[in-house]
Short mmCIF file of C-alpha atoms (C1' of nucleotides) in Angstrom, two decimals:
data_model
loop_
_atom_site.label_atom_id
_atom_site.label_comp_id
_atom_site.label_asym_id
_atom_site.label_seq_id
_atom_site.Cartn_x
_atom_site.Cartn_y
_atom_site.Cartn_z
CA MET C 9 -32.41 7.92 -64.66
CA THR C 10 -35.58 9.39 -63.29
CA THR C 11 -38.07 6.61 -62.78
CA PRO C 12 -36.69 3.20 -63.63
CA GLN C 13 -38.47 0.82 -65.95
CA ARG C 14 -35.92 -1.90 -65.50
CA VAL C 15 -35.41 -4.91 -63.42
CA GLU C 16 -33.14 -4.43 -60.43
CA ALA C 17 -34.62 -1.00 -60.61
CA ASP C 18 -37.53 -2.16 -58.52
CA LEU C 19 -36.78 -2.86 -54.91
CA GLY C 20 -33.04 -2.55 -55.22
CA TRP C 21 -33.19 0.83 -56.85
CA ALA C 22 -35.61 2.31 -54.33
CA LEU C 23 -33.74 0.81 -51.40
CA HIS C 24 -30.46 2.21 -52.60
CA GLN C 25 -31.86 5.63 -53.39
CA VAL C 26 -33.35 5.99 -49.94
CA THR C 27 -30.25 4.66 -48.25
CA ARG C 28 -28.09 6.95 -50.31
CA ALA C 29 -30.16 9.96 -49.34
CA HIS C 30 -29.91 8.92 -45.70
CA ILE C 31 -26.15 8.54 -45.91
CA LYS C 32 -25.78 11.92 -47.55
CA ILE C 33 -27.55 13.85 -44.84
CA VAL C 34 -26.02 11.79 -42.04
CA GLU C 35 -22.58 12.54 -43.45
CA GLN C 36 -23.35 16.21 -43.27
CA VAL C 37 -24.32 15.95 -39.62
CA LEU C 38 -21.21 13.92 -38.84
CA SER C 39 -18.77 15.81 -41.03
CA GLY C 40 -17.19 17.55 -38.04
CA ILE C 41 -16.41 14.30 -36.24
CA PRO C 42 -13.07 12.58 -36.92
CA GLY C 43 -13.84 9.49 -38.96
CA GLY C 44 -17.36 10.71 -39.72
CA PRO C 45 -20.03 8.03 -39.15
CA ARG C 46 -17.38 5.71 -37.78
CA GLY C 47 -16.27 8.21 -35.20
CA TYR C 48 -19.85 8.63 -34.12
CA GLN C 49 -20.32 4.90 -33.75
CA VAL C 50 -17.24 4.74 -31.56
CA LEU C 51 -18.65 7.45 -29.32
CA ALA C 52 -22.00 5.68 -29.12
CA ALA C 53 -20.35 2.36 -28.28
CA ALA C 54 -18.10 3.97 -25.68
CA GLU C 55 -21.10 5.43 -23.92
CA GLU C 56 -22.64 2.01 -23.43
CA GLY C 57 -19.70 0.64 -21.50
CA THR C 58 -15.92 0.75 -21.37
CA PRO C 59 -14.89 -1.43 -24.26
CA THR C 60 -11.29 -2.17 -25.14
CA GLN C 61 -9.99 -1.14 -28.55
CA LEU C 62 -10.27 -4.67 -29.84
CA ALA C 63 -13.83 -5.12 -28.60
CA LEU C 64 -14.69 -1.85 -30.28
CA ALA C 65 -13.09 -2.88 -33.56
CA ARG C 66 -14.97 -6.17 -33.58
CA LYS C 67 -18.26 -4.54 -32.76
CA LEU C 68 -17.93 -2.06 -35.61
CA GLY C 69 -16.47 -4.57 -38.04
CA LEU C 70 -13.21 -2.68 -38.43
CA ASP C 71 -9.64 -3.83 -38.57
CA ARG C 72 -7.85 -3.17 -35.26
CA THR C 73 -5.20 -1.13 -37.05
CA VAL C 74 -7.92 1.16 -38.40
CA MET C 75 -9.27 1.48 -34.87
CA THR C 76 -5.88 2.74 -33.71
CA TYR C 77 -5.85 5.54 -36.28
CA LEU C 78 -9.48 6.39 -35.61
CA LEU C 79 -8.95 6.63 -31.84
CA ASP C 80 -5.80 8.71 -32.34
CA GLU C 81 -7.99 11.34 -33.99
CA LEU C 82 -10.79 11.15 -31.44
CA VAL C 83 -8.26 11.51 -28.61
CA THR C 84 -6.67 14.50 -30.34
CA GLU C 85 -10.11 16.11 -30.54
CA GLY C 86 -10.56 15.44 -26.84
CA LEU C 87 -13.67 13.29 -27.31
CA VAL C 88 -12.36 10.05 -25.79
CA GLU C 89 -9.55 8.89 -23.53
CA ARG C 90 -7.44 5.74 -23.52
CA ARG C 91 -7.06 4.28 -20.03
CA PRO C 92 -5.16 1.17 -18.99
CA ASP C 93 -7.40 -1.82 -18.38
CA PRO C 94 -6.84 -2.79 -14.72
CA ALA C 95 -7.63 -6.41 -15.55
CA ASP C 96 -5.26 -6.70 -18.52
CA ARG C 97 -2.29 -4.43 -18.88
CA ARG C 98 -2.07 -5.10 -22.62
CA ALA C 99 -5.51 -3.59 -23.25
CA ARG C 100 -6.79 -0.01 -23.21
CA GLN C 101 -10.28 0.97 -22.16
CA ILE C 102 -11.97 3.70 -24.17
CA HIS C 103 -13.79 6.30 -22.09
CA LEU C 104 -15.88 9.25 -23.24
CA THR C 105 -14.67 12.62 -22.03
CA VAL C 106 -17.16 15.21 -20.83
CA ALA C 107 -16.81 16.95 -24.19
CA GLY C 108 -17.30 13.62 -25.96
CA ARG C 109 -20.49 12.93 -24.06
CA ALA C 110 -21.86 16.37 -24.88
CA GLN C 111 -20.91 15.95 -28.53
CA LEU C 112 -22.59 12.55 -28.69
CA CYS C 113 -25.76 13.90 -27.14
CA ASP C 114 -25.93 16.70 -29.67
CA LEU C 115 -25.27 14.36 -32.59
CA GLU C 116 -28.01 11.98 -31.50
CA ARG C 117 -30.51 14.79 -31.40
CA ARG C 118 -29.54 15.95 -34.88
CA LEU C 119 -29.64 12.41 -36.26
CA ARG C 120 -33.20 12.03 -35.04
CA GLU C 121 -34.06 15.18 -36.93
CA VAL C 122 -32.44 13.73 -40.04
CA GLU C 123 -34.66 10.68 -39.90
CA GLU C 124 -37.76 12.76 -39.53
CA HIS C 125 -36.71 14.91 -42.46
CA LEU C 126 -36.09 11.86 -44.64
CA LEU C 127 -39.52 10.39 -43.90
CA ALA C 128 -41.34 13.69 -44.19
CA PRO C 129 -42.89 12.88 -47.60
CA LEU C 130 -44.88 10.07 -46.01
CA GLU C 131 -47.98 10.29 -43.83
CA ALA C 132 -47.53 9.60 -40.12
CA ALA C 133 -49.16 6.18 -40.38
CA GLU C 134 -47.02 5.33 -43.40
CA ARG C 135 -43.85 6.32 -41.59
CA ASP C 136 -44.71 3.93 -38.80
CA GLN C 137 -45.49 1.20 -41.31
CA LEU C 138 -42.19 1.66 -43.08
CA ARG C 139 -40.22 1.68 -39.84
CA GLU C 140 -41.95 -1.47 -38.70
CA LEU C 141 -41.50 -3.36 -41.96
CA LEU C 142 -37.85 -2.40 -42.28
CA ALA C 143 -37.15 -3.25 -38.66
CA ARG C 144 -38.71 -6.66 -39.10
CA LEU C 145 -36.78 -7.36 -42.28
CA ALA C 146 -33.57 -6.09 -40.71
CA THR C 147 -33.78 -8.48 -37.79
CA THR C 148 -34.41 -11.45 -40.07
CA VAL C 149 -31.81 -10.75 -42.72
CA GLN C 150 -29.08 -10.03 -40.13
CA VAL C 151 -25.85 -9.89 -42.05
CA GLU C 152 -22.56 -10.16 -40.26
CA GLY C 153 -20.89 -6.78 -39.95
CA ASN C 154 -22.47 -3.48 -39.11
CA ALA C 155 -24.66 -0.78 -40.59
CA CYS C 156 -21.69 1.50 -41.01
CA GLN C 157 -20.02 -1.08 -43.17
CA VAL C 158 -22.99 -0.90 -45.51
CA ALA C 159 -21.72 2.42 -46.79
CA GLU C 160 -18.53 0.71 -47.86
CA ASP C 161 -20.38 -2.10 -49.57
CA ILE C 162 -22.76 0.19 -51.37
CA LYS C 163 -19.94 2.21 -52.77
CA ARG C 164 -18.11 -0.81 -53.99
CA ALA C 165 -21.17 -2.27 -55.68
CA MET B 8 -25.35 -5.68 -31.85
CA THR B 9 -28.48 -7.78 -32.08
CA THR B 10 -31.46 -5.52 -31.58
CA PRO B 11 -30.52 -1.91 -31.13
CA GLN B 12 -31.79 0.22 -28.30
CA ARG B 13 -30.01 3.29 -29.52
CA VAL B 14 -30.70 6.31 -31.55
CA GLU B 15 -29.52 6.08 -35.12
CA ALA B 16 -30.35 2.49 -34.53
CA ASP B 17 -33.92 3.19 -35.48
CA LEU B 18 -34.58 3.87 -39.12
CA GLY B 19 -30.97 4.25 -40.13
CA TRP B 20 -29.93 0.96 -38.66
CA ALA B 21 -32.77 -1.01 -40.24
CA LEU B 22 -32.33 0.70 -43.58
CA HIS B 23 -28.64 -0.06 -43.64
CA GLN B 24 -29.06 -3.65 -42.53
CA VAL B 25 -31.58 -4.39 -45.25
CA THR B 26 -29.53 -2.58 -47.88
CA ARG B 27 -26.43 -4.38 -46.75
CA ALA B 28 -28.14 -7.73 -47.04
CA HIS B 29 -29.35 -6.81 -50.51
CA ILE B 30 -25.89 -5.74 -51.60
CA LYS B 31 -24.35 -8.94 -50.27
CA ILE B 32 -26.58 -11.26 -52.26
CA VAL B 33 -26.48 -9.07 -55.35
CA GLU B 34 -22.70 -9.15 -55.23
CA GLN B 35 -22.81 -12.92 -55.19
CA VAL B 36 -25.00 -12.96 -58.27
CA LEU B 37 -22.76 -10.47 -60.05
CA SER B 38 -19.43 -11.81 -58.84
CA GLY B 39 -18.68 -13.39 -62.20
CA ILE B 40 -19.12 -10.15 -64.11
CA PRO B 41 -16.13 -7.84 -64.59
CA GLY B 42 -16.72 -4.84 -62.37
CA GLY B 43 -19.49 -6.60 -60.47
CA PRO B 44 -22.63 -4.46 -60.08
CA ARG B 45 -21.07 -1.77 -62.24
CA GLY B 46 -20.44 -4.17 -65.07
CA TYR B 47 -24.04 -5.26 -64.85
CA GLN B 48 -25.26 -1.67 -65.03
CA VAL B 49 -23.17 -1.11 -68.13
CA LEU B 50 -24.74 -4.14 -69.77
CA ALA B 51 -28.23 -2.97 -68.82
CA ALA B 52 -27.57 0.54 -70.13
CA ALA B 53 -26.07 -0.79 -73.36
CA GLU B 54 -29.19 -2.84 -74.01
CA GLU B 55 -31.38 0.25 -73.93
CA GLY B 56 -29.55 2.02 -76.74
CA THR B 57 -26.08 2.51 -78.13
CA PRO B 58 -24.53 4.99 -75.74
CA THR B 59 -21.03 6.36 -76.13
CA GLN B 60 -18.52 5.73 -73.37
CA LEU B 61 -18.95 9.23 -72.05
CA ALA B 62 -22.73 9.03 -72.01
CA LEU B 63 -22.41 5.75 -70.15
CA ALA B 64 -20.01 7.21 -67.61
CA ARG B 65 -22.31 10.13 -66.92
CA LYS B 66 -25.35 7.93 -66.59
CA LEU B 67 -23.64 5.70 -64.05
CA GLY B 68 -21.93 8.54 -62.24
CA LEU B 69 -18.44 7.26 -62.98
CA ASP B 70 -15.29 8.99 -64.07
CA ARG B 71 -14.63 8.47 -67.79
CA THR B 72 -11.22 6.95 -66.98
CA VAL B 73 -12.90 4.33 -64.83
CA MET B 74 -15.26 3.61 -67.69
CA THR B 75 -12.29 2.87 -69.94
CA TYR B 76 -10.93 0.25 -67.55
CA LEU B 77 -14.36 -1.23 -66.96
CA LEU B 78 -15.08 -1.56 -70.68
CA ASP B 79 -11.65 -3.06 -71.30
CA GLU B 80 -12.65 -5.93 -69.03
CA LEU B 81 -16.12 -6.33 -70.48
CA VAL B 82 -14.67 -6.42 -74.00
CA THR B 83 -12.09 -9.01 -72.93
CA GLU B 84 -14.91 -11.16 -71.60
CA GLY B 85 -16.70 -10.77 -74.92
CA LEU B 86 -19.80 -9.15 -73.41
CA VAL B 87 -19.67 -5.82 -75.25
CA GLU B 88 -18.03 -4.32 -78.33
CA ARG B 89 -16.62 -0.87 -79.02
CA ARG B 90 -17.70 0.45 -82.42
CA PRO B 91 -16.81 3.75 -84.05
CA ASP B 92 -19.61 6.29 -83.84
CA PRO B 93 -20.48 7.14 -87.47
CA ALA B 94 -21.51 10.64 -86.41
CA ASP B 95 -18.36 11.45 -84.42
CA ARG B 96 -15.10 9.69 -85.07
CA ARG B 97 -13.77 10.58 -81.64
CA ALA B 98 -16.50 8.61 -79.89
CA ARG B 99 -17.12 4.86 -79.49
CA GLN B 100 -20.55 3.29 -79.29
CA ILE B 101 -20.96 0.44 -76.86
CA HIS B 102 -22.89 -2.54 -78.21
CA LEU B 103 -23.90 -5.73 -76.44
CA THR B 104 -22.62 -8.92 -78.03
CA VAL B 105 -24.87 -11.95 -78.32
CA ALA B 106 -23.10 -13.40 -75.29
CA GLY B 107 -23.56 -10.12 -73.43
CA ARG B 108 -27.25 -10.08 -74.13
CA ALA B 109 -27.64 -13.66 -72.92
CA GLN B 110 -25.60 -12.90 -69.82
CA LEU B 111 -27.70 -9.84 -69.06
CA CYS B 112 -30.93 -11.79 -69.46
CA ASP B 113 -29.72 -14.44 -67.05
CA LEU B 114 -28.54 -11.86 -64.52
CA GLU B 115 -31.86 -10.06 -64.57
CA ARG B 116 -33.71 -13.26 -63.83
CA ARG B 117 -31.42 -14.05 -60.91
CA LEU B 118 -31.67 -10.53 -59.54
CA ARG B 119 -35.45 -10.83 -59.47
CA GLU B 120 -35.03 -14.01 -57.45
CA VAL B 121 -32.74 -12.17 -55.06
CA GLU B 122 -35.39 -9.56 -54.34
CA GLU B 123 -37.99 -12.19 -53.69
CA HIS B 124 -35.63 -13.99 -51.36
CA LEU B 125 -34.87 -10.81 -49.44
CA LEU B 126 -38.55 -10.01 -48.91
CA ALA B 127 -39.53 -13.58 -48.11
CA PRO B 128 -39.92 -12.91 -44.36
CA LEU B 129 -42.82 -10.57 -45.08
CA GLU B 130 -46.38 -11.40 -46.07
CA ALA B 131 -47.38 -10.76 -49.67
CA ALA B 132 -49.39 -7.67 -48.77
CA GLU B 133 -46.54 -6.36 -46.65
CA ARG B 134 -44.06 -6.83 -49.47
CA ASP B 135 -46.24 -4.72 -51.72
CA GLN B 136 -46.56 -2.08 -49.00
CA LEU B 137 -42.83 -1.90 -48.49
CA ARG B 138 -42.13 -1.68 -52.22
CA GLU B 139 -44.68 1.08 -52.59
CA LEU B 140 -43.47 3.13 -49.63
CA LEU B 141 -39.83 2.82 -50.63
CA ALA B 142 -40.58 3.68 -54.23
CA ARG B 143 -42.47 6.76 -53.16
CA LEU B 144 -39.72 7.89 -50.83
CA ALA B 145 -37.06 7.17 -53.46
CA THR B 146 -38.70 9.39 -56.04
CA THR B 147 -39.00 12.27 -53.59
CA VAL B 148 -35.56 12.11 -52.04
CA GLN B 149 -33.84 11.78 -55.45
CA VAL B 150 -30.19 12.30 -54.77
CA GLU B 151 -27.83 13.12 -57.58
CA GLY B 152 -25.80 10.10 -58.61
CA ASN B 153 -26.95 6.55 -59.03
CA ALA B 154 -28.00 3.55 -56.99
CA CYS B 155 -24.76 1.79 -57.72
CA GLN B 156 -22.90 4.66 -56.16
CA VAL B 157 -24.78 4.00 -52.94
CA ALA B 158 -22.59 1.02 -52.28
CA GLU B 159 -19.59 3.29 -52.37
CA ASP B 160 -21.21 5.76 -50.00
CA ILE B 161 -22.35 3.14 -47.55
CA LYS B 162 -18.86 1.78 -47.26
CA ARG B 163 -17.40 5.17 -46.64
CA ALA B 164 -19.92 6.03 -43.94
"C1'" DT U 13 2.73 -19.58 -27.29
"C1'" DA U 14 -1.11 -16.35 -27.88
"C1'" DT U 15 -3.03 -11.64 -27.60
"C1'" DT U 16 -3.39 -6.20 -27.38
"C1'" DG U 17 -1.99 -2.39 -29.44
"C1'" DT U 18 1.27 0.10 -32.52
"C1'" DT U 19 3.86 0.99 -36.58
"C1'" DA U 20 5.57 0.31 -41.35
"C1'" DT U 21 4.68 -1.47 -45.77
"C1'" DA U 22 1.97 -2.86 -49.71
"C1'" DC U 23 -2.15 -3.02 -52.25
"C1'" DT U 24 -6.60 -1.36 -54.28
"C1'" DC U 25 -9.31 2.01 -55.95
"C1'" DT U 26 -10.19 6.49 -57.49
"C1'" DA U 27 -9.13 10.95 -59.10
"C1'" DT U 28 -5.86 14.16 -61.68
"C1'" DA U 29 -3.22 15.35 -65.40
"C1'" DA U 30 -1.13 14.72 -69.76
"C1'" DC U 31 -1.54 12.95 -74.41
"C1'" DT U 32 -3.72 11.61 -79.13
"C1'" DA U 33 -7.30 12.02 -82.33
"C1'" DT U 34 -10.84 14.26 -83.77
"C1'" DA U 35 -14.40 18.34 -83.89
"C1'" DT M 9 -10.29 25.88 -78.73
"C1'" DA M 10 -12.96 22.10 -76.98
"C1'" DT M 11 -14.19 17.15 -76.62
"C1'" DA M 12 -13.80 11.56 -76.63
"C1'" DG M 13 -10.97 8.32 -75.26
"C1'" DT M 14 -6.55 6.55 -73.44
"C1'" DT M 15 -2.64 6.28 -70.46
"C1'" DA M 16 0.44 7.45 -66.52
"C1'" DT M 17 0.85 9.28 -62.03
"C1'" DA M 18 -0.50 10.43 -57.49
"C1'" DG M 19 -3.55 10.19 -53.75
"C1'" DA M 20 -6.83 8.22 -50.02
"C1'" DG M 21 -8.18 4.22 -47.67
"C1'" DT M 22 -7.55 -0.40 -46.42
"C1'" DA M 23 -5.32 -4.60 -45.37
"C1'" DT M 24 -0.90 -7.27 -44.23
"C1'" DA M 25 3.01 -8.04 -41.66
"C1'" DA M 26 6.30 -7.18 -38.21
"C1'" DC M 27 7.10 -5.49 -33.65
"C1'" DA M 28 6.71 -4.49 -28.37
"C1'" DA M 29 4.49 -5.46 -24.17
"C1'" DT M 30 1.86 -8.54 -21.60
"C1'" DA M 31 -0.83 -12.80 -20.71
#
DNA sequence: TATTGTTATACTCTATAACTATA
DNA sequence: TATAGTTATAGAGTATAACAATA
């Protein structure tokens, strides 16, 4: 399975190969975070506001029970805190800790490096072209769910 | 999560969105095949030669026990046959049946349509550009494993 | 009565190990 | 002794259902 002569092989094959390579290196960067890529996404979402657990679960396309387990680990690692929601005593707001914010900042820097590494084989102009074309396609195809979920789907396929 | 302002959001987000969309529609096309995308890949590989089960498992990056289950289903559906390998009585060669060959032909046609549908938002010249850039990147990044496996990885991420 | 979060249970998928038959 | 294929068992990950607290 070097260079495909077949069918699906075309766009699908290339798309999956590149995505797979991206996932592999991203997983390495995020291997130290509880929940891996998911944990990172929780941190990123928590930085943007103070979402409740349910809001977080919906945003990331996860079951709320999975979110409970995931947050248990992130809390244990001291990256986030659960605080009572003053407006609704049933809900918990998720806040980044100082350590969580520092961790997130570091991860974001390393993820940018990963992208640059992945695109390195292309010329600068080509990298921009690819980014632009993919971004345009991505906004038009818009599938329900999230990018993280893609990893699940790809594996199942 | 409409248009991302964040980080990973850039290339990774677009790449995963497009891949996810591709997986979704491919899964619909292959939903009737035992094993889904995997079953299709077995059919495609069986058409190219007469691989043994083990060769097939290695090519698709699957455990040989999984291959047994997968082939059981494909045989039940009448798409492939197990035949004794004349050169090694331990091994079984996997052959496409007439129905399997017809099924494969139909699937390939529909998968080509899926690709065209996915790229429809782009101009003809842009589609060619994207295909070319992705193909070039795919051949350079070359991760061990197969494209089908990507679906597994994406989900896990 | 409905909803947030938690916990316990069940299910799916995959890997691991053990077994048969060949080599 | 090693390998191809099968089968049984155990494990990780997820979803389902039941529960407590609150709305």
